[in-house]
Amino acid sequence: MRLPTMAIALSLVAAVGAACSVNPGAEDGADASQNSAGAGAASGSGSTSGSTSGSGSGTGGDSDSGFGQAGNLNPGGSASSTGTGGTTGDACATKTSEAGFQQVYLAFAFDVSASMGANDVEWRSKALKWDPVVAATKQFFLDTASTGFMASLTFFPGPGGRREMCSSEAYTTPAVPMTLLPSPAFGEAIDAVTPPDDRSWRIGTPTAYAMDGILEFIQAERERNPGKYAIVLVTDGYPQECRDATDSIEAVVERVGAALASEISTFVIGVDSPPGEGSPPSLTNLHQIAEAGGTGEAFMLDTGNAAATSAAFTEAIEAIRGAAVSCTIPIPPAPDGRTFDKQKVVVTYTSAATSAPTSLAYDQACTTENAWRYDVPLNPTAIVLCNDTCAAVQAQFEVSLGVDFTCEDVIEVPL
């Protein structure tokens, strides 16, 4: 499995200290209206380090354009509390402002072709493939651990003949639009698309066209609701039934690679067929899609034992849920109308295993170990954890992240 470790909780606390003297020329790029992204909540007691525990999440890297690190966290964690501290008494009282991770949007592409359960041959067993995968999928959308995520659900192939299903237009409108989790709407949509008998299954796997339509949907969504977007492709077969040149593994790889370039990653869950006469080989080519999508290898599910298949799918989706979270932390507004100074910031994280805060270094180039950077140094609106920092923080069983706004200049931000 690609993501063997998962953090269980990551909370964010921003401890804000008033500047000892007001600097009229200080940057004010932490406008509250720009820093409200995220959903979910955590709470804790204030301290001079600003650390707490609760739920929250984050994954990402230097450019926040890919995934591939572990973490099982609430994507929009926030925290609020108050406390005192600082070096100059009440004039620099430490307070905690609300802050949350960047909102995460997961667009699911779900294979509903006949090979998932038509029961016409042994390896297309509904009881061994469709039923356990669907059970685990429904559970993900209802799980309280998914609280704070936004998700959509698109089925492919679409209804109709080859002309209809081999068109991106069939997939630009999901069966379930972006919806805050947990929600029963996804299970209801899956029940509605499940064929009433073995003869009513849809034929074909137009994966490339489905990806085209979903990416068009995501681009429109992202214009209205900025955040971190990723695709989760669930399929049991290679692209087929449409024209080979336009619907192939290579065509899908090209599409997800282009999506990654625009900061949309693609996760892949491959549903292998159970052993039996005529059973197709393992779907190893799906690894090419996941790699091009920036997420390493596909999660491959063995089938043949329904309980084991459901458990394996749950494990895969939990790893994806953790890895799909951004390490972008919108800067919280300074309390009491005070002015944010980008050079008076200290970032720490505290592991439950040690209870000792670890200071992270500011490095806009992300060349230093255990570092963070601003999104835009001239006028920052967010803190971004660098790749190795994300990996270290999220490998912890439980970790709290502290963002302290100090009284003195502690970092030098390049112009």
One Martini backbone bead per residue (centre of mass of N, CA, C, O) as a GRO file, in nm:
protein
  415
    1MET     BB    1   0.098   0.034   0.021
    2ARG     BB    2   0.156   0.370  -0.023
    3LEU     BB    3   0.013   0.461   0.272
    4PRO     BB    4   0.109   0.342   0.578
    5THR     BB    5   0.070   0.625   0.709
    6MET     BB    6  -0.155   0.793   0.953
    7ALA     BB    7  -0.288   1.060   1.059
    8ILE     BB    8  -0.543   1.137   1.295
    9ALA     BB    9  -0.449   1.435   1.397
   10LEU     BB   10  -0.483   1.787   1.295
   11SER     BB   11  -0.409   2.096   1.439
   12LEU     BB   12  -0.493   2.450   1.448
   13VAL     BB   13  -0.302   2.722   1.591
   14ALA     BB   14  -0.325   3.079   1.634
   15ALA     BB   15  -0.091   3.280   1.782
   16VAL     BB   16  -0.155   3.621   1.874
   17GLY     BB   17   0.061   3.897   1.887
   18ALA     BB   18   0.116   4.198   1.968
   19ALA     BB   19   0.264   4.462   1.879
   20CYS     BB   20   0.461   4.675   2.052
   21SER     BB   21   0.449   4.841   1.783
   22VAL     BB   22   0.318   5.032   1.545
   23ASN     BB   23   0.340   4.974   1.194
   24PRO     BB   24   0.250   5.162   0.928
   25GLY     BB   25   0.408   4.960   0.702
   26ALA     BB   26   0.260   4.713   0.737
   27GLU     BB   27   0.138   4.434   0.648
   28ASP     BB   28  -0.221   4.326   0.542
   29GLY     BB   29  -0.245   4.007   0.415
   30ALA     BB   30  -0.499   3.908   0.644
   31ASP     BB   31  -0.773   3.910   0.547
   32ALA     BB   32  -1.054   3.761   0.653
   33SER     BB   33  -1.191   3.717   0.368
   34GLN     BB   34  -0.925   3.533   0.273
   35ASN     BB   35  -0.948   3.323   0.553
   36SER     BB   36  -1.223   3.105   0.529
   37ALA     BB   37  -1.123   2.844   0.459
   38GLY     BB   38  -1.304   2.574   0.544
   39ALA     BB   39  -1.389   2.294   0.752
   40GLY     BB   40  -1.457   2.247   1.060
   41ALA     BB   41  -1.336   2.156   1.403
   42ALA     BB   42  -1.143   2.287   1.683
   43SER     BB   43  -1.027   2.264   2.027
   44GLY     BB   44  -0.859   2.473   2.280
   45SER     BB   45  -0.601   2.584   2.471
   46GLY     BB   46  -0.416   2.838   2.537
   47SER     BB   47  -0.082   2.954   2.434
   48THR     BB   48   0.231   3.060   2.356
   49SER     BB   49   0.244   2.838   2.115
   50GLY     BB   50  -0.050   2.756   2.005
   51SER     BB   51  -0.128   2.477   2.101
   52THR     BB   52  -0.320   2.180   2.007
   53SER     BB   53  -0.609   1.967   1.988
   54GLY     BB   54  -0.764   1.776   1.713
   55SER     BB   55  -0.903   1.866   1.408
   56GLY     BB   56  -0.741   1.817   1.090
   57SER     BB   57  -0.541   1.912   0.788
   58GLY     BB   58  -0.259   1.793   0.565
   59THR     BB   59  -0.125   1.822   0.228
   60GLY     BB   60   0.181   1.844   0.034
   61GLY     BB   61   0.392   2.113  -0.095
   62ASP     BB   62   0.573   2.349  -0.229
   63SER     BB   63   0.325   2.391  -0.455
   64ASP     BB   64   0.063   2.226  -0.391
   65SER     BB   65   0.026   2.003  -0.656
   66GLY     BB   66   0.050   1.747  -0.467
   67PHE     BB   67   0.091   1.432  -0.332
   68GLY     BB   68   0.197   1.137  -0.130
   69GLN     BB   69   0.106   1.174   0.162
   70ALA     BB   70   0.017   1.121   0.472
   71GLY     BB   71  -0.326   1.129   0.606
   72ASN     BB   72  -0.610   1.157   0.854
   73LEU     BB   73  -0.807   1.438   0.796
   74ASN     BB   74  -0.938   1.742   0.852
   75PRO     BB   75  -0.957   1.992   0.600
   76GLY     BB   76  -1.104   2.229   0.814
   77GLY     BB   77  -0.954   2.311   1.054
   78SER     BB   78  -1.021   2.460   1.379
   79ALA     BB   79  -0.947   2.722   1.627
   80SER     BB   80  -1.034   2.837   1.974
   81SER     BB   81  -0.869   3.072   2.195
   82THR     BB   82  -0.712   3.182   2.501
   83GLY     BB   83  -0.425   3.385   2.609
   84THR     BB   84  -0.098   3.429   2.756
   85GLY     BB   85   0.202   3.625   2.665
   86GLY     BB   86   0.518   3.697   2.599
   87THR     BB   87   0.761   3.978   2.654
   88THR     BB   88   0.542   4.242   2.742
   89GLY     BB   89   0.296   4.138   2.845
   90ASP     BB   90  -0.008   4.272   2.773
   91ALA     BB   91   0.096   4.405   2.503
   92CYS     BB   92   0.167   4.074   2.423
   93ALA     BB   93  -0.076   3.912   2.410
   94THR     BB   94  -0.182   3.592   2.367
   95LYS     BB   95  -0.377   3.480   2.091
   96THR     BB   96  -0.650   3.301   1.940
   97SER     BB   97  -0.713   3.225   1.612
   98GLU     BB   98  -0.880   3.141   1.353
   99ALA     BB   99  -0.809   2.839   1.154
  100GLY     BB  100  -0.763   2.682   0.823
  101PHE     BB  101  -0.771   2.466   0.589
  102GLN     BB  102  -0.793   2.400   0.283
  103GLN     BB  103  -1.026   2.322   0.079
  104VAL     BB  104  -1.164   2.002  -0.014
  105TYR     BB  105  -1.202   1.834  -0.342
  106LEU     BB  106  -1.382   1.538  -0.449
  107ALA     BB  107  -1.380   1.362  -0.763
  108PHE     BB  108  -1.580   1.103  -0.854
  109ALA     BB  109  -1.506   0.810  -1.059
  110PHE     BB  110  -1.755   0.560  -1.143
  111ASP     BB  111  -1.774   0.233  -1.226
  112VAL     BB  112  -2.075   0.085  -1.421
  113SER     BB  113  -1.998  -0.162  -1.558
  114ALA     BB  114  -2.055  -0.495  -1.625
  115SER     BB  115  -1.783  -0.604  -1.488
  116MET     BB  116  -1.894  -0.530  -1.186
  117GLY     BB  117  -2.194  -0.732  -1.206
  118ALA     BB  118  -2.350  -0.923  -1.437
  119ASN     BB  119  -2.313  -1.252  -1.403
  120ASP     BB  120  -2.216  -1.402  -1.683
  121VAL     BB  121  -1.950  -1.447  -1.526
  122GLU     BB  122  -1.745  -1.523  -1.273
  123TRP     BB  123  -1.565  -1.241  -1.288
  124ARG     BB  124  -1.873  -1.083  -1.279
  125SER     BB  125  -1.936  -1.060  -0.974
  126LYS     BB  126  -2.143  -0.891  -0.770
  127ALA     BB  127  -2.067  -1.009  -0.483
  128LEU     BB  128  -1.738  -0.957  -0.535
  129LYS     BB  129  -1.756  -0.647  -0.639
  130TRP     BB  130  -1.988  -0.439  -0.617
  131ASP     BB  131  -2.092  -0.476  -0.325
  132PRO     BB  132  -1.826  -0.415  -0.157
  133VAL     BB  133  -1.756  -0.144  -0.290
  134VAL     BB  134  -2.022   0.002  -0.228
  135ALA     BB  135  -2.021  -0.025   0.078
  136ALA     BB  136  -1.756   0.140   0.120
  137THR     BB  137  -1.841   0.396  -0.026
  138LYS     BB  138  -2.082   0.472   0.148
  139GLN     BB  139  -1.924   0.494   0.413
  140PHE     BB  140  -1.749   0.734   0.338
  141PHE     BB  141  -1.995   0.940   0.292
  142LEU     BB  142  -2.089   0.884   0.613
  143ASP     BB  143  -1.839   0.946   0.754
  144THR     BB  144  -1.717   1.147   1.007
  145ALA     BB  145  -1.418   1.154   0.891
  146SER     BB  146  -1.536   1.334   0.632
  147THR     BB  147  -1.557   1.588   0.763
  148GLY     BB  148  -1.532   1.879   0.537
  149PHE     BB  149  -1.565   1.753   0.285
  150MET     BB  150  -1.583   1.764  -0.064
  151ALA     BB  151  -1.815   1.601  -0.304
  152SER     BB  152  -1.838   1.403  -0.601
  153LEU     BB  153  -2.047   1.210  -0.853
  154THR     BB  154  -1.944   1.001  -1.131
  155PHE     BB  155  -2.069   0.810  -1.391
  156PHE     BB  156  -1.924   0.522  -1.573
  157PRO     BB  157  -2.101   0.493  -1.805
  158GLY     BB  158  -2.331   0.634  -1.971
  159PRO     BB  159  -2.614   0.661  -2.101
  160GLY     BB  160  -2.651   0.485  -2.380
  161GLY     BB  161  -2.468   0.489  -2.641
  162ARG     BB  162  -2.171   0.542  -2.787
  163ARG     BB  163  -2.214   0.839  -2.858
  164GLU     BB  164  -2.284   0.931  -2.567
  165MET     BB  165  -2.043   0.802  -2.395
  166CYS     BB  166  -1.830   0.928  -2.623
  167SER     BB  167  -1.863   1.201  -2.431
  168SER     BB  168  -1.792   1.465  -2.228
  169GLU     BB  169  -2.087   1.574  -2.181
  170ALA     BB  170  -2.177   1.321  -1.997
  171TYR     BB  171  -1.958   1.443  -1.744
  172THR     BB  172  -2.021   1.753  -1.642
  173THR     BB  173  -2.267   1.623  -1.470
  174PRO     BB  174  -2.317   1.510  -1.179
  175ALA     BB  175  -2.506   1.313  -0.980
  176VAL     BB  176  -2.325   1.456  -0.755
  177PRO     BB  177  -2.256   1.730  -0.634
  178MET     BB  178  -2.101   1.936  -0.448
  179THR     BB  179  -2.071   1.793  -0.115
  180LEU     BB  180  -2.106   1.783   0.210
  181LEU     BB  181  -1.953   1.601   0.451
  182PRO     BB  182  -2.175   1.404   0.533
  183SER     BB  183  -2.386   1.198   0.294
  184PRO     BB  184  -2.671   1.028   0.145
  185ALA     BB  185  -2.664   1.100  -0.166
  186PHE     BB  186  -2.464   0.882  -0.268
  187GLY     BB  187  -2.617   0.622  -0.199
  188GLU     BB  188  -2.867   0.696  -0.364
  189ALA     BB  189  -2.722   0.708  -0.639
  190ILE     BB  190  -2.618   0.418  -0.639
  191ASP     BB  191  -2.893   0.280  -0.621
  192ALA     BB  192  -3.006   0.407  -0.887
  193VAL     BB  193  -2.768   0.275  -1.080
  194THR     BB  194  -2.840   0.002  -1.003
  195PRO     BB  195  -2.921  -0.271  -1.146
  196PRO     BB  196  -3.213  -0.475  -1.145
  197ASP     BB  197  -3.041  -0.658  -1.348
  198ASP     BB  198  -2.818  -0.843  -1.547
  199ARG     BB  199  -2.925  -0.686  -1.829
  200SER     BB  200  -2.875  -0.355  -1.726
  201TRP     BB  201  -2.596  -0.302  -1.797
  202ARG     BB  202  -2.340  -0.118  -1.882
  203ILE     BB  203  -2.134  -0.045  -2.166
  204GLY     BB  204  -1.817   0.026  -2.103
  205THR     BB  205  -1.489   0.240  -2.084
  206PRO     BB  206  -1.486   0.594  -2.093
  207THR     BB  207  -1.240   0.736  -1.936
  208ALA     BB  208  -1.145   0.984  -2.100
  209TYR     BB  209  -1.423   1.123  -2.114
  210ALA     BB  210  -1.472   1.140  -1.813
  211MET     BB  211  -1.227   1.318  -1.752
  212ASP     BB  212  -1.302   1.555  -1.927
  213GLY     BB  213  -1.571   1.624  -1.784
  214ILE     BB  214  -1.462   1.655  -1.493
  215LEU     BB  215  -1.254   1.879  -1.554
  216GLU     BB  216  -1.464   2.082  -1.647
  217PHE     BB  217  -1.613   2.089  -1.379
  218ILE     BB  218  -1.374   2.178  -1.199
  219GLN     BB  219  -1.307   2.444  -1.334
  220ALA     BB  220  -1.580   2.575  -1.267
  221GLU     BB  221  -1.567   2.536  -0.960
  222ARG     BB  222  -1.294   2.687  -0.904
  223GLU     BB  223  -1.398   2.969  -0.980
  224ARG     BB  224  -1.610   2.973  -0.738
  225ASN     BB  225  -1.425   2.749  -0.551
  226PRO     BB  226  -1.157   2.768  -0.405
  227GLY     BB  227  -0.903   2.500  -0.391
  228LYS     BB  228  -0.864   2.151  -0.340
  229TYR     BB  229  -0.826   1.927  -0.613
  230ALA     BB  230  -0.955   1.586  -0.681
  231ILE     BB  231  -0.932   1.264  -0.822
  232VAL     BB  232  -1.140   0.956  -0.805
  233LEU     BB  233  -1.065   0.648  -0.951
  234VAL     BB  234  -1.307   0.385  -1.018
  235THR     BB  235  -1.192   0.065  -1.153
  236ASP     BB  236  -1.198  -0.260  -1.366
  237GLY     BB  237  -1.072  -0.115  -1.635
  238TYR     BB  238  -1.001  -0.056  -1.943
  239PRO     BB  239  -1.031   0.123  -2.199
  240GLN     BB  240  -1.346   0.100  -2.393
  241GLU     BB  241  -1.556   0.114  -2.706
  242CYS     BB  242  -1.402   0.330  -2.806
  243ARG     BB  243  -1.175   0.486  -2.960
  244ASP     BB  244  -0.854   0.404  -2.913
  245ALA     BB  245  -0.710   0.688  -2.949
  246THR     BB  246  -0.929   0.833  -2.733
  247ASP     BB  247  -0.945   0.543  -2.545
  248SER     BB  248  -0.676   0.519  -2.336
  249ILE     BB  249  -0.423   0.505  -2.130
  250GLU     BB  250  -0.267   0.732  -2.272
  251ALA     BB  251  -0.500   0.936  -2.272
  252VAL     BB  252  -0.535   0.948  -1.965
  253VAL     BB  253  -0.249   1.031  -1.892
  254GLU     BB  254  -0.256   1.300  -2.040
  255ARG     BB  255  -0.490   1.426  -1.872
  256VAL     BB  256  -0.371   1.398  -1.579
  257GLY     BB  257  -0.114   1.556  -1.639
  258ALA     BB  258  -0.256   1.823  -1.705
  259ALA     BB  259  -0.400   1.845  -1.432
  260LEU     BB  260  -0.145   1.859  -1.255
  261ALA     BB  261  -0.042   2.129  -1.379
  262SER     BB  262  -0.327   2.251  -1.237
  263GLU     BB  263  -0.357   2.112  -0.944
  264ILE     BB  264  -0.475   1.812  -1.026
  265SER     BB  265  -0.526   1.518  -0.882
  266THR     BB  266  -0.490   1.144  -0.915
  267PHE     BB  267  -0.669   0.877  -0.805
  268VAL     BB  268  -0.647   0.504  -0.783
  269ILE     BB  269  -0.896   0.237  -0.801
  270GLY     BB  270  -0.845  -0.103  -0.846
  271VAL     BB  271  -1.063  -0.372  -0.968
  272ASP     BB  272  -1.016  -0.677  -0.954
  273SER     BB  273  -1.065  -0.987  -1.064
  274PRO     BB  274  -1.172  -1.276  -1.000
  275PRO     BB  275  -1.103  -1.585  -1.007
  276GLY     BB  276  -1.121  -1.749  -1.332
  277GLU     BB  277  -1.252  -1.820  -1.617
  278GLY     BB  278  -1.122  -1.561  -1.816
  279SER     BB  279  -0.969  -1.386  -1.640
  280PRO     BB  280  -0.824  -1.104  -1.617
  281PRO     BB  281  -0.568  -0.931  -1.568
  282SER     BB  282  -0.407  -0.727  -1.400
  283LEU     BB  283  -0.430  -0.359  -1.353
  284THR     BB  284  -0.131  -0.227  -1.397
  285ASN     BB  285  -0.183   0.026  -1.586
  286LEU     BB  286  -0.305   0.212  -1.362
  287HIS     BB  287  -0.035   0.324  -1.254
  288GLN     BB  288   0.005   0.536  -1.476
  289ILE     BB  289  -0.220   0.724  -1.383
  290ALA     BB  290  -0.125   0.782  -1.094
  291GLU     BB  291   0.152   0.892  -1.169
  292ALA     BB  292   0.048   1.124  -1.354
  293GLY     BB  293  -0.135   1.232  -1.096
  294GLY     BB  294   0.072   1.235  -0.832
  295THR     BB  295   0.013   0.929  -0.651
  296GLY     BB  296   0.178   0.698  -0.770
  297GLU     BB  297   0.001   0.431  -0.695
  298ALA     BB  298  -0.233   0.217  -0.726
  299PHE     BB  299  -0.511   0.080  -0.582
  300MET     BB  300  -0.529  -0.271  -0.535
  301LEU     BB  301  -0.806  -0.500  -0.561
  302ASP     BB  302  -0.889  -0.787  -0.438
  303THR     BB  303  -1.094  -1.055  -0.536
  304GLY     BB  304  -1.325  -1.323  -0.373
  305ASN     BB  305  -1.365  -1.150  -0.099
  306ALA     BB  306  -1.586  -0.940   0.023
  307ALA     BB  307  -1.468  -0.849   0.296
  308ALA     BB  308  -1.180  -0.789   0.193
  309THR     BB  309  -1.259  -0.582  -0.021
  310SER     BB  310  -1.395  -0.376   0.165
  311ALA     BB  311  -1.146  -0.331   0.346
  312ALA     BB  312  -0.951  -0.238   0.119
  313PHE     BB  313  -1.115   0.006   0.030
  314THR     BB  314  -1.116   0.152   0.299
  315GLU     BB  315  -0.810   0.184   0.318
  316ALA     BB  316  -0.776   0.348   0.059
  317ILE     BB  317  -0.974   0.586   0.124
  318GLU     BB  318  -0.827   0.676   0.381
  319ALA     BB  319  -0.561   0.750   0.244
  320ILE     BB  320  -0.685   0.957   0.053
  321ARG     BB  321  -0.812   1.143   0.260
  322GLY     BB  322  -0.535   1.225   0.374
  323ALA     BB  323  -0.371   1.297   0.101
  324ALA     BB  324  -0.599   1.528   0.004
  325VAL     BB  325  -0.451   1.740   0.182
  326SER     BB  326  -0.359   2.052   0.243
  327CYS     BB  327  -0.064   2.265   0.336
  328THR     BB  328  -0.263   2.507   0.354
  329ILE     BB  329  -0.266   2.810   0.565
  330PRO     BB  330  -0.457   3.040   0.640
  331ILE     BB  331  -0.428   3.346   0.756
  332PRO     BB  332  -0.513   3.484   1.032
  333PRO     BB  333  -0.658   3.721   1.186
  334ALA     BB  334  -0.592   3.970   1.373
  335PRO     BB  335  -0.665   4.072   1.671
  336ASP     BB  336  -0.826   4.363   1.755
  337GLY     BB  337  -0.721   4.510   1.481
  338ARG     BB  338  -0.453   4.423   1.420
  339THR     BB  339  -0.138   4.408   1.267
  340PHE     BB  340   0.007   4.234   1.028
  341ASP     BB  341   0.338   4.068   1.044
  342LYS     BB  342   0.536   3.870   0.842
  343GLN     BB  343   0.807   3.887   1.051
  344LYS     BB  344   0.608   3.777   1.312
  345VAL     BB  345   0.666   3.445   1.271
  346VAL     BB  346   0.579   3.125   1.423
  347VAL     BB  347   0.635   2.773   1.357
  348THR     BB  348   0.477   2.482   1.503
  349TYR     BB  349   0.503   2.138   1.629
  350THR     BB  350   0.309   1.881   1.813
  351SER     BB  351   0.356   1.577   1.952
  352ALA     BB  352   0.205   1.331   2.137
  353ALA     BB  353   0.469   1.165   2.193
  354THR     BB  354   0.635   1.436   2.325
  355SER     BB  355   0.508   1.736   2.387
  356ALA     BB  356   0.716   1.886   2.194
  357PRO     BB  357   0.803   2.154   2.036
  358THR     BB  358   0.864   2.223   1.686
  359SER     BB  359   1.055   2.415   1.495
  360LEU     BB  360   1.008   2.603   1.205
  361ALA     BB  361   1.145   2.705   0.915
  362TYR     BB  362   1.201   2.976   0.724
  363ASP     BB  363   1.161   2.904   0.353
  364GLN     BB  364   1.084   3.011   0.046
  365ALA     BB  365   1.251   2.770  -0.114
  366CYS     BB  366   1.255   2.489   0.035
  367THR     BB  367   1.573   2.390   0.131
  368THR     BB  368   1.491   2.339   0.417
  369GLU     BB  369   1.445   2.171   0.682
  370ASN     BB  370   1.168   2.214   0.837
  371ALA     BB  371   0.963   2.397   0.649
  372TRP     BB  372   0.833   2.720   0.546
  373ARG     BB  373   0.594   2.928   0.360
  374TYR     BB  374   0.476   3.158   0.153
  375ASP     BB  375   0.277   3.212  -0.106
  376VAL     BB  376   0.318   3.542  -0.096
  377PRO     BB  377   0.563   3.745   0.014
  378LEU     BB  378   0.453   4.035  -0.039
  379ASN     BB  379   0.128   3.918   0.011
  380PRO     BB  380   0.025   3.724   0.234
  381THR     BB  381  -0.237   3.445   0.297
  382ALA     BB  382  -0.033   3.191   0.343
  383ILE     BB  383   0.073   2.885   0.473
  384VAL     BB  384   0.340   2.658   0.363
  385LEU     BB  385   0.429   2.338   0.366
  386CYS     BB  386   0.678   2.155   0.309
  387ASN     BB  387   0.731   1.846   0.211
  388ASP     BB  388   0.886   1.730   0.465
  389THR     BB  389   0.693   1.853   0.669
  390CYS     BB  390   0.443   1.704   0.593
  391ALA     BB  391   0.552   1.421   0.643
  392ALA     BB  392   0.622   1.459   0.944
  393VAL     BB  393   0.350   1.553   1.053
  394GLN     BB  394   0.165   1.311   0.926
  395ALA     BB  395   0.323   1.068   1.073
  396GLN     BB  396   0.169   1.137   1.307
  397PHE     BB  397  -0.077   1.049   1.516
  398GLU     BB  398  -0.053   1.336   1.672
  399VAL     BB  399  -0.098   1.689   1.583
  400SER     BB  400   0.009   2.025   1.644
  401LEU     BB  401  -0.034   2.356   1.511
  402GLY     BB  402   0.168   2.652   1.536
  403VAL     BB  403   0.082   3.014   1.508
  404ASP     BB  404   0.298   3.276   1.584
  405PHE     BB  405   0.260   3.615   1.678
  406THR     BB  406   0.495   3.842   1.732
  407CYS     BB  407   0.688   4.131   1.840
  408GLU     BB  408   0.928   4.039   1.670
  409ASP     BB  409   1.160   3.998   1.445
  410VAL     BB  410   1.220   3.648   1.309
  411ILE     BB  411   1.202   3.714   1.001
  412GLU     BB  412   1.301   3.720   0.645
  413VAL     BB  413   1.134   3.865   0.381
  414PRO     BB  414   1.124   3.866   0.062
  415LEU     BB  415   1.048   4.094  -0.207
   0.00000   0.00000   0.00000
